[in-house]
């Protein structure tokens, strides 16, 4: 299986200039390939991945600065364009409401480059990262790299910090099997409610906690723009990006820790197959913010990846009527959103609505596994 290892890197001024120039060259190639694929599509002339790769020598002859970028990195740009068009055609075929035609990248909007073959252009020797045209790059090795590195990606964050990610082939390290299973109801009042007697996981509300800071910096940014004080406007923009990055980092750290606890304890974990984007569109503005802040999809995807490595199982079930259905008699009991208790008039069961839903999710998960 594949596993990613991400590290912070610190570039010299010269290395940063070279890498930023390479990003811009890759952006140019990306836009050229988008244009070529778009024109070919309009003319009903198929243009595949290898056709675009074969165009690279022609582009290099017209634009000598492309020679600053490793050839395998430029080929990976073509792969990215190919995957973007594949996803577009897949959405069209599925009849999706928003198909999203691949878009051109604006200046400063191309933020990563990938060396698709470790050892060809990038290598680690004696705990030193050696990169083509950059030389020795300083890395914070906060943990060792496991497995066999396959690809290496350099990324520039919104706050202009730089990272390197190694995608490695690793052996699965299964945990000791356990008999414990759990159904989990994801919510806004509580982050996660468990079907067993475990304590509920409280919603940390990272965005809401920093919303006042965001509003303050946003106002100052707007005032600086109105007064045409562009230096102050840039500083406020940078401060805003730092706050958003801080929120994202806290949310990611929370999801990693909570998903690890689940995988360490339970053999089978059942979630609802939620669609937060669609739920957000149907909600009011305030609830939309809360749904995006809680990041259910991120948490579930982290749990799935950890479970795969640990030999656990994650089941996604149909969420229809998990809240209405009585977990004891199976009858549907309608509730208002504000009602926090499930009180069944048929069998007399009184239970927290989220706990009732979690029990139903686990039952559906077991049924799905039996089928």
CSV table of C-alpha atoms in Angstrom, one decimal:
chain,number,residue,atom,x,y,z
A,1,UNK,CA,0.0,0.0,0.0
A,2,UNK,CA,1.0,3.6,-0.5
A,3,UNK,CA,1.7,6.0,2.4
A,4,UNK,CA,2.8,9.7,2.3
A,5,UNK,CA,5.4,11.2,4.6
A,6,UNK,CA,5.3,15.0,4.6
A,7,UNK,CA,8.2,17.2,5.9
A,8,UNK,CA,8.8,20.9,6.3
A,9,UNK,CA,11.8,22.2,4.2
A,10,UNK,CA,13.7,25.5,4.5
A,11,UNK,CA,15.1,26.9,1.2
A,12,UNK,CA,17.9,29.4,0.7
A,13,UNK,CA,16.9,32.5,-1.2
A,14,UNK,CA,18.5,31.1,-4.3
A,15,UNK,CA,16.7,27.8,-4.0
A,16,UNK,CA,13.4,29.5,-3.5
A,17,UNK,CA,13.9,31.6,-6.6
A,18,UNK,CA,14.7,28.6,-8.7
A,19,UNK,CA,11.8,26.5,-7.4
A,20,UNK,CA,9.3,29.4,-7.9
A,21,UNK,CA,10.6,29.8,-11.5
A,22,UNK,CA,10.1,26.1,-12.0
A,23,UNK,CA,6.5,26.4,-10.7
A,24,UNK,CA,5.8,29.1,-13.2
A,25,UNK,CA,7.3,27.1,-16.1
A,26,UNK,CA,5.1,24.1,-15.1
A,27,UNK,CA,2.1,26.5,-15.0
A,28,UNK,CA,2.9,27.6,-18.6
A,29,UNK,CA,3.1,23.9,-19.7
A,30,UNK,CA,-0.1,23.1,-17.9
A,31,UNK,CA,-2.0,25.9,-19.6
A,32,UNK,CA,-0.6,25.0,-23.0
A,33,UNK,CA,-1.7,21.4,-22.6
A,34,UNK,CA,-5.2,22.5,-21.4
A,35,UNK,CA,-5.4,24.7,-24.5
A,36,UNK,CA,-4.3,21.9,-26.8
A,37,UNK,CA,-6.7,19.4,-25.3
A,38,UNK,CA,-9.5,21.9,-25.4
A,39,UNK,CA,-8.9,22.7,-29.1
A,40,UNK,CA,-8.6,19.0,-30.0
A,41,UNK,CA,-11.9,18.3,-28.1
A,42,UNK,CA,-13.7,21.0,-30.0
A,43,UNK,CA,-12.4,19.6,-33.4
A,44,UNK,CA,-13.3,16.1,-32.3
A,45,UNK,CA,-9.7,15.1,-32.7
A,46,UNK,CA,-8.6,12.8,-29.8
A,47,UNK,CA,-5.5,14.0,-28.0
A,48,UNK,CA,-4.2,11.6,-25.4
A,49,UNK,CA,-1.5,11.6,-22.7
A,50,UNK,CA,1.4,10.5,-24.8
A,51,UNK,CA,0.4,13.0,-27.6
A,52,UNK,CA,0.8,15.8,-25.1
A,53,UNK,CA,4.1,14.4,-23.8
A,54,UNK,CA,5.4,14.3,-27.3
A,55,UNK,CA,4.7,18.0,-27.6
A,56,UNK,CA,7.2,18.8,-24.9
A,57,UNK,CA,10.3,18.9,-27.2
A,58,UNK,CA,8.5,21.4,-29.4
A,59,UNK,CA,7.6,23.6,-26.5
A,60,UNK,CA,11.2,23.4,-25.2
A,61,UNK,CA,12.5,24.6,-28.6
A,62,UNK,CA,10.1,27.6,-28.5
A,63,UNK,CA,10.7,28.3,-24.8
A,64,UNK,CA,14.3,27.6,-23.7
A,65,UNK,CA,13.5,28.4,-20.0
A,66,UNK,CA,11.6,25.1,-19.8
A,67,UNK,CA,15.1,23.4,-19.6
A,68,UNK,CA,15.3,24.7,-16.1
A,69,UNK,CA,12.7,22.0,-15.1
A,70,UNK,CA,13.5,18.3,-14.9
A,71,UNK,CA,12.0,16.4,-17.9
A,72,UNK,CA,10.1,14.0,-15.6
A,73,UNK,CA,8.5,16.9,-13.8
A,74,UNK,CA,7.2,18.3,-17.1
A,75,UNK,CA,5.9,14.9,-18.1
A,76,UNK,CA,4.0,14.8,-14.7
A,77,UNK,CA,2.4,18.1,-15.7
A,78,UNK,CA,0.9,16.3,-18.7
A,79,UNK,CA,-0.3,13.5,-16.5
A,80,UNK,CA,-2.1,16.1,-14.3
A,81,UNK,CA,-3.9,17.6,-17.3
A,82,UNK,CA,-4.8,14.1,-18.5
A,83,UNK,CA,-6.3,13.2,-15.1
A,84,UNK,CA,-8.2,16.5,-15.1
A,85,UNK,CA,-9.8,15.7,-18.4
A,86,UNK,CA,-10.5,12.1,-17.4
A,87,UNK,CA,-12.4,13.3,-14.4
A,88,UNK,CA,-14.3,15.9,-16.5
A,89,UNK,CA,-15.5,13.2,-19.0
A,90,UNK,CA,-16.4,10.9,-16.1
A,91,UNK,CA,-18.6,13.6,-14.6
A,92,UNK,CA,-20.2,14.3,-18.0
A,93,UNK,CA,-20.9,10.6,-18.5
A,94,UNK,CA,-22.4,10.4,-15.0
A,95,UNK,CA,-24.7,13.3,-15.6
A,96,UNK,CA,-23.3,15.4,-12.8
A,97,UNK,CA,-24.9,18.8,-12.1
A,98,UNK,CA,-21.6,20.6,-12.1
A,99,UNK,CA,-19.1,19.0,-14.6
A,100,UNK,CA,-16.3,21.6,-14.1
A,101,UNK,CA,-14.3,21.8,-17.3
A,102,UNK,CA,-10.5,21.9,-16.5
A,103,UNK,CA,-9.4,25.5,-15.9
A,104,UNK,CA,-6.3,27.5,-16.7
A,105,UNK,CA,-3.9,28.3,-13.8
A,106,UNK,CA,-3.4,32.0,-13.1
A,107,UNK,CA,0.0,33.6,-12.0
A,108,UNK,CA,1.0,32.1,-8.6
A,109,UNK,CA,-1.7,29.5,-8.7
A,110,UNK,CA,0.4,26.5,-9.5
A,111,UNK,CA,1.9,25.4,-6.2
A,112,UNK,CA,3.5,21.9,-6.5
A,113,UNK,CA,5.8,19.9,-8.7
A,114,UNK,CA,6.2,16.1,-8.6
A,115,UNK,CA,9.2,13.9,-9.5
A,116,UNK,CA,7.4,10.7,-10.5
A,117,UNK,CA,10.4,8.4,-10.1
A,118,UNK,CA,12.4,8.6,-6.8
A,119,UNK,CA,16.1,8.6,-7.7
A,120,UNK,CA,15.7,10.4,-11.0
A,121,UNK,CA,16.2,14.0,-10.1
A,122,UNK,CA,15.7,13.7,-6.4
A,123,UNK,CA,17.4,11.5,-3.8
A,124,UNK,CA,18.1,11.2,0.0
A,125,UNK,CA,21.7,10.5,0.9
A,126,UNK,CA,22.8,10.2,4.5
A,127,UNK,CA,19.7,12.1,5.7
A,128,UNK,CA,20.4,14.9,3.1
A,129,UNK,CA,17.8,15.7,0.4
A,130,UNK,CA,19.6,16.2,-3.0
A,131,UNK,CA,17.4,17.8,-5.7
A,132,UNK,CA,18.2,18.5,-9.4
A,133,UNK,CA,19.2,22.2,-9.9
A,134,UNK,CA,18.6,22.9,-6.1
A,135,UNK,CA,21.3,20.9,-4.6
A,136,UNK,CA,21.2,20.1,-0.9
A,137,UNK,CA,17.8,21.1,0.6
A,138,UNK,CA,17.4,21.4,4.4
A,139,UNK,CA,14.7,19.1,5.7
A,140,UNK,CA,13.2,18.8,9.2
A,141,UNK,CA,13.2,15.0,9.5
A,142,UNK,CA,10.6,14.8,12.4
A,143,UNK,CA,10.1,11.1,11.6
A,144,UNK,CA,11.9,8.4,9.5
A,145,UNK,CA,10.7,7.5,6.0
A,146,UNK,CA,9.2,4.0,6.0
A,147,UNK,CA,9.0,1.7,3.0
A,148,UNK,CA,10.3,2.4,-0.5
A,149,UNK,CA,9.9,5.9,-1.9
A,150,UNK,CA,8.2,6.1,-5.2
A,151,UNK,CA,7.4,9.8,-5.9
A,152,UNK,CA,8.5,13.1,-4.4
A,153,UNK,CA,6.4,16.3,-4.4
A,154,UNK,CA,7.4,19.8,-3.5
A,155,UNK,CA,4.6,22.0,-2.3
A,156,UNK,CA,4.2,25.8,-1.6
A,157,UNK,CA,1.5,26.5,0.9
A,158,UNK,CA,-0.8,29.6,0.9
A,159,UNK,CA,1.4,31.1,3.6
A,160,UNK,CA,4.5,30.6,1.4
A,161,UNK,CA,5.9,27.7,3.5
A,162,UNK,CA,7.5,24.9,1.6
A,163,UNK,CA,7.0,21.1,2.1
A,164,UNK,CA,8.3,17.9,0.6
A,165,UNK,CA,6.1,14.7,0.5
A,166,UNK,CA,7.4,11.2,-0.2
A,167,UNK,CA,4.9,8.7,-1.5
A,168,UNK,CA,6.2,5.3,-0.3
A,169,UNK,CA,5.3,1.7,-0.8
A,170,UNK,CA,4.9,0.2,2.7
A,171,UNK,CA,3.9,-3.1,4.2
A,172,UNK,CA,0.6,-3.2,6.0
A,173,UNK,CA,1.1,-3.4,9.7
A,174,UNK,CA,-2.1,-5.1,11.0
A,175,UNK,CA,-3.1,-4.6,14.6
A,176,UNK,CA,-4.3,-7.5,16.8
A,177,UNK,CA,-8.0,-8.3,15.9
A,178,UNK,CA,-10.6,-7.2,18.3
A,179,UNK,CA,-14.3,-8.1,18.7
A,180,UNK,CA,-15.4,-4.5,19.2
A,181,UNK,CA,-17.6,-2.8,16.6
A,182,UNK,CA,-19.1,0.7,16.5
A,183,UNK,CA,-21.5,2.9,14.6
A,184,UNK,CA,-20.8,6.6,14.6
A,185,UNK,CA,-23.3,9.4,14.0
A,186,UNK,CA,-21.5,12.6,12.8
A,187,UNK,CA,-23.1,15.8,13.9
A,188,UNK,CA,-22.8,19.5,14.7
A,189,UNK,CA,-23.9,19.6,18.4
A,190,UNK,CA,-21.4,16.8,19.1
A,191,UNK,CA,-18.7,15.9,16.6
A,192,UNK,CA,-19.2,12.1,16.9
A,193,UNK,CA,-21.7,10.0,18.9
A,194,UNK,CA,-20.9,6.3,19.4
A,195,UNK,CA,-23.3,3.4,19.5
A,196,UNK,CA,-21.6,1.8,22.5
A,197,UNK,CA,-21.0,3.4,25.9
A,198,UNK,CA,-18.0,5.5,24.9
A,199,UNK,CA,-18.1,9.2,25.6
A,200,UNK,CA,-19.2,11.4,22.7
A,201,UNK,CA,-16.5,13.4,20.9
A,202,UNK,CA,-17.2,17.1,21.3
A,203,UNK,CA,-17.2,19.4,18.3
A,204,UNK,CA,-14.1,21.6,18.6
A,205,UNK,CA,-15.5,24.3,16.2
A,206,UNK,CA,-12.1,25.5,15.1
A,207,UNK,CA,-13.4,28.0,12.6
A,208,UNK,CA,-16.0,29.5,15.1
A,209,UNK,CA,-13.2,29.9,17.7
A,210,UNK,CA,-11.2,32.0,15.3
A,211,UNK,CA,-14.0,33.8,13.5
A,212,UNK,CA,-13.6,37.0,15.5
A,213,UNK,CA,-9.9,37.1,14.5
A,214,UNK,CA,-10.8,36.5,10.9
A,215,UNK,CA,-13.4,39.3,10.9
A,216,UNK,CA,-11.0,41.7,12.5
A,217,UNK,CA,-8.3,41.1,10.0
A,218,UNK,CA,-10.7,41.0,7.1
A,219,UNK,CA,-12.0,44.5,8.1
A,220,UNK,CA,-8.5,45.9,8.3
A,221,UNK,CA,-7.7,44.4,4.9
A,222,UNK,CA,-10.7,46.0,3.4
A,223,UNK,CA,-9.9,49.3,4.9
A,224,UNK,CA,-6.3,49.1,3.6
A,225,UNK,CA,-7.6,48.4,0.1
A,226,UNK,CA,-10.1,51.2,0.2
A,227,UNK,CA,-7.3,53.6,1.2
A,228,UNK,CA,-5.0,52.1,-1.4
A,229,UNK,CA,-2.4,51.4,1.2
A,230,UNK,CA,-1.1,48.3,-0.7
A,231,UNK,CA,1.8,47.5,1.6
A,232,UNK,CA,-0.7,47.2,4.5
A,233,UNK,CA,-3.1,45.4,2.3
A,234,UNK,CA,-0.5,42.7,1.5
A,235,UNK,CA,0.4,42.4,5.2
A,236,UNK,CA,-3.3,41.9,6.1
A,237,UNK,CA,-3.7,39.3,3.3
A,238,UNK,CA,-0.8,37.4,4.6
A,239,UNK,CA,-2.2,37.6,8.2
A,240,UNK,CA,-5.5,36.3,6.9
A,241,UNK,CA,-3.8,33.3,5.2
A,242,UNK,CA,-2.0,32.5,8.4
A,243,UNK,CA,-5.2,32.4,10.4
A,244,UNK,CA,-6.9,30.1,7.8
A,245,UNK,CA,-3.7,27.9,7.8
A,246,UNK,CA,-3.9,27.7,11.6
A,247,UNK,CA,-7.5,26.6,11.6
A,248,UNK,CA,-6.8,24.0,8.9
A,249,UNK,CA,-3.8,22.6,10.9
A,250,UNK,CA,-5.8,22.3,14.1
A,251,UNK,CA,-8.6,20.6,12.3
A,252,UNK,CA,-6.3,18.2,10.6
A,253,UNK,CA,-4.4,17.4,13.9
A,254,UNK,CA,-7.8,16.7,15.6
A,255,UNK,CA,-9.0,14.4,12.8
A,256,UNK,CA,-5.7,12.5,12.8
A,257,UNK,CA,-5.8,11.9,16.6
A,258,UNK,CA,-9.5,11.0,16.7
A,259,UNK,CA,-9.3,8.6,13.8
A,260,UNK,CA,-6.2,6.9,15.3
A,261,UNK,CA,-8.2,6.3,18.6
A,262,UNK,CA,-11.0,4.7,16.6
A,263,UNK,CA,-8.7,2.4,14.5
A,264,UNK,CA,-6.8,1.3,17.6
A,265,UNK,CA,-9.9,0.2,19.4
A,266,UNK,CA,-12.5,-1.0,16.9
A,267,UNK,CA,-12.4,-3.8,14.3
A,268,UNK,CA,-15.4,-2.6,12.4
A,269,UNK,CA,-16.4,1.1,12.1
A,270,UNK,CA,-19.6,2.2,10.5
A,271,UNK,CA,-20.3,5.7,9.2
A,272,UNK,CA,-23.0,7.3,7.2
A,273,UNK,CA,-22.2,8.0,3.6
A,274,UNK,CA,-22.5,11.8,4.0
A,275,UNK,CA,-22.3,14.4,1.3
A,276,UNK,CA,-21.3,17.6,3.2
A,277,UNK,CA,-21.2,19.8,0.0
A,278,UNK,CA,-24.8,19.1,-0.9
A,279,UNK,CA,-25.9,19.4,2.7
A,280,UNK,CA,-24.2,22.8,2.9
A,281,UNK,CA,-26.0,24.0,-0.2
A,282,UNK,CA,-29.4,23.1,1.3
A,283,UNK,CA,-28.6,24.8,4.6
A,284,UNK,CA,-28.7,28.4,5.9
A,285,UNK,CA,-25.6,30.4,5.9
A,286,UNK,CA,-24.8,29.8,9.6
A,287,UNK,CA,-25.3,26.1,9.4
A,288,UNK,CA,-23.3,25.9,6.1
A,289,UNK,CA,-20.3,27.4,8.0
A,290,UNK,CA,-20.7,24.8,10.7
A,291,UNK,CA,-20.9,21.9,8.3
A,292,UNK,CA,-17.8,23.0,6.5
A,293,UNK,CA,-16.0,23.6,9.8
A,294,UNK,CA,-16.7,20.1,11.2
A,295,UNK,CA,-15.0,18.5,8.1
A,296,UNK,CA,-16.7,15.1,8.3
A,297,UNK,CA,-15.2,14.0,5.0
A,298,UNK,CA,-11.6,14.6,6.1
A,299,UNK,CA,-12.2,12.7,9.3
A,300,UNK,CA,-13.8,9.7,7.6
A,301,UNK,CA,-11.1,9.5,4.8
A,302,UNK,CA,-8.4,9.6,7.5
A,303,UNK,CA,-10.1,6.8,9.4
A,304,UNK,CA,-10.4,4.7,6.2
A,305,UNK,CA,-6.7,5.1,5.3
A,306,UNK,CA,-5.6,4.2,8.9
A,307,UNK,CA,-8.0,1.2,8.9
A,308,UNK,CA,-6.6,-0.1,5.7
A,309,UNK,CA,-3.1,-0.1,7.1
A,310,UNK,CA,-4.2,-1.6,10.4
A,311,UNK,CA,-6.4,-4.4,9.0
A,312,UNK,CA,-9.6,-2.9,10.3
A,313,UNK,CA,-12.8,-2.3,8.3
A,314,UNK,CA,-14.8,0.8,7.6
A,315,UNK,CA,-18.3,0.6,6.3
A,316,UNK,CA,-20.3,3.5,4.8
A,317,UNK,CA,-24.0,3.0,5.0
A,318,UNK,CA,-27.1,4.8,3.6
A,319,UNK,CA,-28.0,7.7,5.9
A,320,UNK,CA,-31.7,7.7,5.0
A,321,UNK,CA,-33.9,7.7,8.1
A,322,UNK,CA,-31.1,6.8,10.6
A,323,UNK,CA,-32.4,9.5,12.9
A,324,UNK,CA,-36.1,8.8,12.5
A,325,UNK,CA,-35.9,5.0,12.8
A,326,UNK,CA,-36.3,3.6,16.3
A,327,UNK,CA,-33.3,1.4,17.0
A,328,UNK,CA,-35.5,-0.9,19.2
A,329,UNK,CA,-38.7,-1.5,17.1
A,330,UNK,CA,-37.7,-0.2,13.7
A,331,UNK,CA,-40.7,2.2,13.4
A,332,UNK,CA,-40.2,5.8,12.0
A,333,UNK,CA,-40.6,8.6,14.4
A,334,UNK,CA,-40.5,12.2,12.9
A,335,UNK,CA,-38.6,14.8,14.8
A,336,UNK,CA,-37.9,18.5,14.5
A,337,UNK,CA,-34.2,19.5,14.2
A,338,UNK,CA,-34.3,21.1,17.7
A,339,UNK,CA,-35.5,17.8,19.4
A,340,UNK,CA,-32.5,16.1,21.0
A,341,UNK,CA,-34.4,13.1,22.4
A,342,UNK,CA,-35.8,10.1,20.5
A,343,UNK,CA,-39.1,9.1,22.2
A,344,UNK,CA,-40.8,6.2,20.4
A,345,UNK,CA,-44.6,6.2,20.9
A,346,UNK,CA,-44.7,2.5,19.7
A,347,UNK,CA,-42.2,0.8,22.0
A,348,UNK,CA,-41.6,3.5,24.6
A,349,UNK,CA,-37.8,3.8,24.0
A,350,UNK,CA,-36.3,7.1,25.2
A,351,UNK,CA,-32.8,7.8,24.0
A,352,UNK,CA,-30.7,10.6,22.7
A,353,UNK,CA,-31.4,11.1,19.0
A,354,UNK,CA,-27.8,10.9,18.0
A,355,UNK,CA,-27.2,7.7,20.1
A,356,UNK,CA,-30.3,6.2,18.5
A,357,UNK,CA,-28.9,7.1,15.0
A,358,UNK,CA,-25.5,5.6,15.9
A,359,UNK,CA,-27.1,2.3,16.9
A,360,UNK,CA,-29.0,2.3,13.6
A,361,UNK,CA,-25.8,3.0,11.6
A,362,UNK,CA,-24.0,0.1,13.3
A,363,UNK,CA,-27.0,-2.3,12.5
A,364,UNK,CA,-26.9,-1.2,8.9
A,365,UNK,CA,-23.2,-1.7,8.8
A,366,UNK,CA,-23.5,-5.3,10.1
A,367,UNK,CA,-26.3,-6.0,7.5
A,368,UNK,CA,-24.1,-4.6,4.7
A,369,UNK,CA,-21.2,-6.8,5.8
A,370,UNK,CA,-23.4,-9.9,6.0
A,371,UNK,CA,-24.7,-9.2,2.5
